[in-house]
Short mmCIF file of C-alpha atoms in Angstrom, two decimals:
data_model
loop_
_atom_site.label_atom_id
_atom_site.label_comp_id
_atom_site.label_asym_id
_atom_site.label_seq_id
_atom_site.Cartn_x
_atom_site.Cartn_y
_atom_site.Cartn_z
CA MET S 363 -54.00 35.99 107.48
CA SER S 364 -55.54 38.11 110.14
CA SER S 365 -59.11 39.14 109.63
CA ARG S 366 -59.78 41.82 107.06
CA SER S 367 -62.93 43.83 106.67
CA GLY S 368 -65.19 42.86 103.75
CA GLY S 369 -66.50 45.12 101.03
CA ASP S 370 -64.33 48.22 101.19
CA SER S 371 -61.08 46.64 102.34
CA ALA S 372 -58.49 47.58 99.72
CA ALA S 373 -57.23 46.68 96.35
CA LEU S 374 -55.84 49.62 94.46
CA TYR S 375 -52.82 52.13 94.11
CA GLY S 376 -50.37 51.52 97.03
CA LEU S 377 -48.02 48.65 97.68
CA LYS S 378 -47.94 47.81 101.37
CA SER S 379 -50.46 45.79 103.34
CA LEU S 380 -49.45 42.78 105.41
CA PHE S 381 -51.64 40.39 107.24
CA SER S 382 -50.91 37.05 108.93
CA ASN S 383 -52.76 33.73 109.00
CA ASP S 384 -54.86 31.80 111.50
CA VAL S 385 -55.00 28.03 111.65
CA THR S 386 -52.82 25.17 110.29
CA ARG S 387 -54.10 22.06 108.55
CA LYS S 388 -52.69 18.89 107.03
CA ARG S 389 -51.52 19.22 103.43
CA THR S 390 -50.72 16.72 100.64
CA PRO S 391 -49.10 17.73 97.36
CA ILE S 392 -50.93 17.51 94.04
CA GLU S 393 -50.02 18.52 90.52
CA SER S 394 -51.57 21.21 88.34
CA PRO S 395 -50.73 22.34 84.79
CA MET S 396 -49.68 25.95 84.25
CA SER S 397 -50.00 28.13 81.16
CA SER S 398 -47.64 30.89 80.01
CA ILE S 399 -48.07 34.59 80.73
CA SER S 400 -46.34 37.80 79.76
CA VAL S 401 -43.46 38.93 81.97
CA LYS S 402 -42.75 42.62 81.47
CA ARG S 403 -44.77 45.62 82.63
CA ARG S 404 -46.85 45.88 79.54
CA LYS S 405 -50.44 45.42 78.54
CA ILE S 406 -51.47 41.78 78.78
CA SER S 407 -51.50 40.16 75.36
CA SER S 408 -54.87 39.13 73.96
CA ASN S 409 -55.62 35.91 72.11
CA LYS S 410 -57.77 35.66 69.01
CA ALA S 411 -60.93 35.18 71.02
CA ASP S 412 -60.07 38.30 73.04
CA ASN S 413 -59.71 40.39 69.91
CA GLU S 414 -62.98 39.15 68.48
CA ARG S 415 -64.81 39.98 71.67
CA ASN S 416 -63.12 43.32 72.27
CA GLN S 417 -65.54 44.98 69.89
CA ASP S 418 -68.39 47.34 70.50
CA SER S 419 -71.04 45.96 72.84
CA THR S 420 -73.60 46.32 70.07
CA ALA S 421 -72.28 43.02 68.71
CA LYS S 422 -73.86 41.37 71.74
CA PRO S 423 -76.65 43.65 73.08
CA ASN S 424 -77.04 41.68 76.29
CA ILE S 425 -73.41 42.14 77.42
CA PRO S 426 -73.54 44.33 80.54
CA ASP S 427 -72.24 47.88 80.23
CA PRO S 428 -69.50 48.39 82.85
CA LYS S 429 -70.42 52.08 83.12
CA LYS S 430 -74.03 51.29 84.01
CA HIS S 431 -73.59 48.09 86.02
CA THR S 432 -74.31 48.70 89.73
CA GLY S 433 -73.16 45.40 91.26
CA THR S 434 -69.80 44.26 92.54
CA PRO S 435 -66.99 43.20 90.15
CA THR S 436 -67.78 39.57 91.01
CA VAL S 437 -71.44 39.99 90.02
CA PHE S 438 -70.33 41.83 86.88
CA LEU S 439 -68.10 38.92 85.90
CA CYS S 440 -70.94 36.45 86.46
CA ASP S 441 -73.33 38.65 84.46
CA LEU S 442 -70.73 38.98 81.72
CA PHE S 443 -70.17 35.22 81.49
CA GLN S 444 -73.89 34.54 81.42
CA ALA S 445 -74.37 37.05 78.62
CA MET S 446 -71.55 35.50 76.63
CA HIS S 447 -72.27 31.81 77.21
CA GLY S 448 -75.74 31.45 78.73
CA ILE S 449 -74.48 29.86 81.96
CA ARG S 450 -74.91 31.38 85.42
CA LEU S 451 -71.81 30.98 87.60
CA GLN S 452 -72.02 30.62 91.36
CA VAL S 453 -69.55 31.58 94.08
CA LYS S 454 -68.24 28.68 96.18
CA LYS S 455 -66.56 28.72 99.56
CA THR S 456 -63.22 26.96 99.50
CA SER S 457 -64.51 24.73 102.29
CA GLU S 458 -67.28 23.45 99.96
CA LEU S 459 -64.76 22.02 97.49
CA GLU S 460 -62.94 18.72 97.88
CA ASP S 461 -59.45 18.86 99.32
CA GLY S 462 -57.83 17.76 96.05
CA PHE S 463 -59.15 20.86 94.28
CA PHE S 464 -56.31 22.94 95.73
CA TYR S 465 -52.57 22.55 95.89
CA HIS S 466 -51.25 21.81 99.39
CA ALA S 467 -47.59 22.07 100.33
CA SER S 468 -45.76 19.12 101.81
CA GLN S 469 -44.03 19.32 105.19
CA ASP S 470 -40.69 19.74 103.40
CA GLN S 471 -42.08 22.71 101.48
CA ILE S 472 -43.32 24.27 104.70
CA SER S 473 -39.83 23.84 106.17
CA ALA S 474 -38.39 25.57 103.08
CA TYR S 475 -40.26 28.77 103.94
CA THR S 476 -37.20 30.51 105.39
CA THR S 477 -36.33 34.11 106.19
CA ASP S 478 -34.00 34.52 103.20
CA ILE S 479 -36.59 33.47 100.64
CA VAL S 480 -39.32 35.56 102.26
CA ASN S 481 -37.03 38.60 102.30
CA ALA S 482 -36.25 38.17 98.60
CA VAL S 483 -39.98 38.31 97.80
CA ARG S 484 -40.71 41.16 100.19
CA GLU S 485 -37.88 43.25 98.70
CA ASN S 486 -38.90 42.31 95.14
CA ASP S 487 -35.40 40.92 94.59
CA VAL S 488 -36.08 38.72 91.56
CA CYS S 489 -32.36 38.11 90.92
CA GLN S 490 -31.90 36.69 94.41
CA LEU S 491 -34.98 34.48 94.18
CA ARG S 492 -33.93 33.30 90.73
CA MET S 493 -30.59 32.13 92.15
CA MET S 494 -32.41 30.26 94.93
CA TYR S 495 -34.70 28.74 92.34
CA GLN S 496 -31.80 27.60 90.17
CA ALA S 497 -30.12 26.03 93.19
CA ASP S 498 -33.31 24.21 94.23
CA PRO S 499 -36.45 24.69 92.11
CA ARG S 500 -38.63 23.17 94.85
CA LYS S 501 -38.01 26.04 97.23
CA VAL S 502 -40.26 28.51 95.45
CA HIS S 503 -43.26 26.20 96.00
CA CYS S 504 -42.94 26.64 99.76
CA THR S 505 -45.62 28.01 102.09
CA ASN S 506 -45.62 29.07 105.70
CA GLN S 507 -47.41 26.98 108.32
CA PHE S 508 -50.64 28.82 107.57
CA GLY S 509 -50.61 27.95 103.87
CA GLU S 510 -49.50 31.37 102.58
CA SER S 511 -47.33 30.97 99.49
CA LEU S 512 -44.67 33.25 98.01
CA LEU S 513 -47.19 34.18 95.32
CA HIS S 514 -49.70 35.29 97.97
CA ARG S 515 -47.05 37.67 99.34
CA ALA S 516 -45.89 38.98 95.96
CA CYS S 517 -49.49 39.70 94.92
CA ARG S 518 -50.31 41.40 98.21
CA LEU S 519 -47.32 43.71 97.85
CA GLY S 520 -48.05 44.43 94.19
CA HIS S 521 -44.64 43.20 93.03
CA GLN S 522 -45.31 42.64 89.34
CA GLU S 523 -41.84 41.38 88.38
CA MET S 524 -41.83 38.92 91.26
CA ALA S 525 -45.35 37.67 90.50
CA ALA S 526 -44.44 37.26 86.82
CA PHE S 527 -41.29 35.28 87.71
CA LEU S 528 -43.19 32.99 90.04
CA MET S 529 -45.99 32.30 87.57
CA GLN S 530 -44.04 32.09 84.31
CA ASP S 531 -40.53 30.95 85.14
CA ALA S 532 -41.02 29.02 88.38
CA LYS S 533 -44.52 27.89 87.34
CA VAL S 534 -45.93 27.94 90.85
CA ILE S 535 -49.49 26.72 91.18
CA VAL S 536 -52.01 29.54 91.57
CA ARG S 537 -54.89 27.40 92.85
CA ILE S 538 -53.65 27.48 96.41
CA THR S 539 -55.31 28.84 99.55
CA ASP S 540 -54.14 29.78 102.99
CA ASP S 541 -55.88 28.53 106.10
CA CYS S 542 -58.40 31.39 105.85
CA GLY S 543 -59.41 30.12 102.41
CA ARG S 544 -57.81 33.01 100.51
CA ASN S 545 -56.10 32.50 97.16
CA PRO S 546 -53.54 34.83 95.53
CA LEU S 547 -56.32 36.82 93.85
CA HIS S 548 -57.65 37.75 97.30
CA ASP S 549 -54.22 39.20 98.09
CA THR S 550 -54.09 41.01 94.77
CA CYS S 551 -57.39 42.73 95.57
CA TRP S 552 -56.24 43.46 99.12
CA ASN S 553 -53.50 45.74 97.73
CA PRO S 554 -54.59 49.41 97.76
CA ASN S 555 -53.37 49.77 94.14
CA PRO S 556 -55.33 48.53 91.12
CA GLN S 557 -53.11 45.52 90.32
CA LEU S 558 -54.69 44.98 86.93
CA GLU S 559 -51.77 43.19 85.30
CA ILE S 560 -51.26 40.74 88.18
CA CYS S 561 -54.99 40.12 88.27
CA GLY S 562 -55.02 39.54 84.50
CA TRP S 563 -52.17 37.01 84.76
CA LEU S 564 -53.95 35.13 87.54
CA MET S 565 -57.20 35.05 85.58
CA GLN S 566 -55.35 33.71 82.55
CA GLN S 567 -53.81 30.99 84.72
CA ASP S 568 -57.05 30.06 86.49
CA PRO S 569 -60.24 32.01 85.71
CA PHE S 570 -62.12 30.22 88.50
CA LEU S 571 -60.19 32.11 91.23
CA PHE S 572 -62.63 35.03 91.31
CA LEU S 573 -65.47 32.64 92.24
CA LEU S 574 -63.70 31.27 95.34
CA ALA S 575 -64.87 32.74 98.65
CA ASP S 576 -62.79 32.53 101.80
CA LYS S 577 -64.00 31.14 105.13
CA ARG S 578 -65.78 34.41 105.86
CA GLY S 579 -67.66 34.14 102.58
CA PHE S 580 -65.76 36.92 100.82
CA THR S 581 -64.61 36.63 97.20
CA PRO S 582 -61.39 38.34 96.10
CA PHE S 583 -63.23 41.41 94.81
CA ASP S 584 -65.11 41.80 98.09
CA TYR S 585 -61.77 43.13 99.35
CA ALA S 586 -61.56 45.74 96.58
CA ARG S 587 -62.51 49.33 97.39
CA SER S 588 -65.93 50.20 96.05
CA GLN S 589 -64.68 53.43 94.49
CA HIS S 590 -62.50 51.29 92.23
CA TRP S 591 -65.23 48.92 91.09
CA PRO S 592 -65.66 50.84 87.78
CA THR S 593 -61.94 50.30 87.06
CA TRP S 594 -62.24 46.56 87.56
CA LYS S 595 -65.42 46.31 85.49
CA GLU S 596 -63.87 48.23 82.59
CA PHE S 597 -60.83 45.98 82.77
CA PHE S 598 -62.86 42.79 82.59
CA HIS S 599 -65.15 44.14 79.91
CA GLU S 600 -62.06 44.86 77.82
CA HIS S 601 -60.47 41.47 78.58
CA ARG S 602 -63.63 39.36 78.68
CA GLY S 603 -61.94 36.75 76.50
CA TYR S 604 -60.26 35.50 79.70
CA LEU S 605 -63.57 33.95 80.67
CA ASP S 606 -63.64 31.67 77.62
CA ALA S 607 -61.20 29.31 79.31
CA ILE S 608 -63.89 28.47 81.88
CA LEU S 609 -65.79 26.57 79.16
CA GLU S 610 -62.71 24.46 78.39
CA ASP S 611 -62.77 22.84 81.85
CA LYS S 612 -66.28 21.41 82.08
CA GLU S 613 -65.46 19.27 85.10
CA THR S 614 -64.48 22.31 87.14
CA LEU S 615 -67.27 24.42 85.64
CA SER S 616 -69.83 21.90 86.87
CA LYS S 617 -68.78 22.76 90.44
CA PHE S 618 -69.68 26.42 89.94
CA THR S 619 -73.07 26.23 88.23
CA ASN S 620 -76.36 24.38 88.33
CA ASP S 621 -76.99 25.08 84.66
CA LYS S 622 -76.73 22.46 81.93
CA MET S 623 -73.25 22.12 80.46
CA PRO S 624 -72.69 23.03 76.79
CA GLY S 625 -73.40 19.99 74.63
CA GLU S 626 -75.12 18.20 77.50
CA ALA S 627 -78.31 16.42 76.48
CA SER S 628 -81.56 17.56 78.06
CA ILE S 629 -83.34 14.97 80.21
#
């Protein structure tokens, strides 16, 4: 990706914004489990924990009020998680995490990044991409030489149907970064539209994505327009149950906090 300005750089209500990448690096494939998401343009379904938490803030007086919070959406999410679980999360640069933390495409997958498959994503032609996927399921896991995946592109363009197909049907791995250290949530926030549903799906797949900063030190929401911060905060306040999944992966959580893990004995 070419360099984008931090802070007020775009994330809500428009669909076109393209940027290219910088540097190549060696990649080795790894595996990652995927969970299911909703497909249609509808409100993201909530689990039981979501419903229990989506009550009046008086149930937990220390939960930050999205209407009064003055920080960025990233800070709001960290404040929200700390209020819910007593653990302070920390942002990490992708370069600070071991190489195996992210999915990296093989050379064959880089070679599979062809004009026809890119055009299908750009034009939001889910039927065409589905046929390619049925012919060779490996193709949809391709990236260009700079590490940008099909999901990066679909998120950047705000193509909800395409993003849903890639995540649910093709089960592409969302914990993937380009050579600038940007994951698909960065691209979602880069879109000038508020891509709340795509963001919600990504957070359900991997709630750690919002804590990952690119090589410039910018988290995904640092690319969101400041006038839309209240929209993002309201969204995450309503869907704060997404953050519960962070507690389920203590090994990954330990990389994003200096606090004692739940159930960990004091020394």
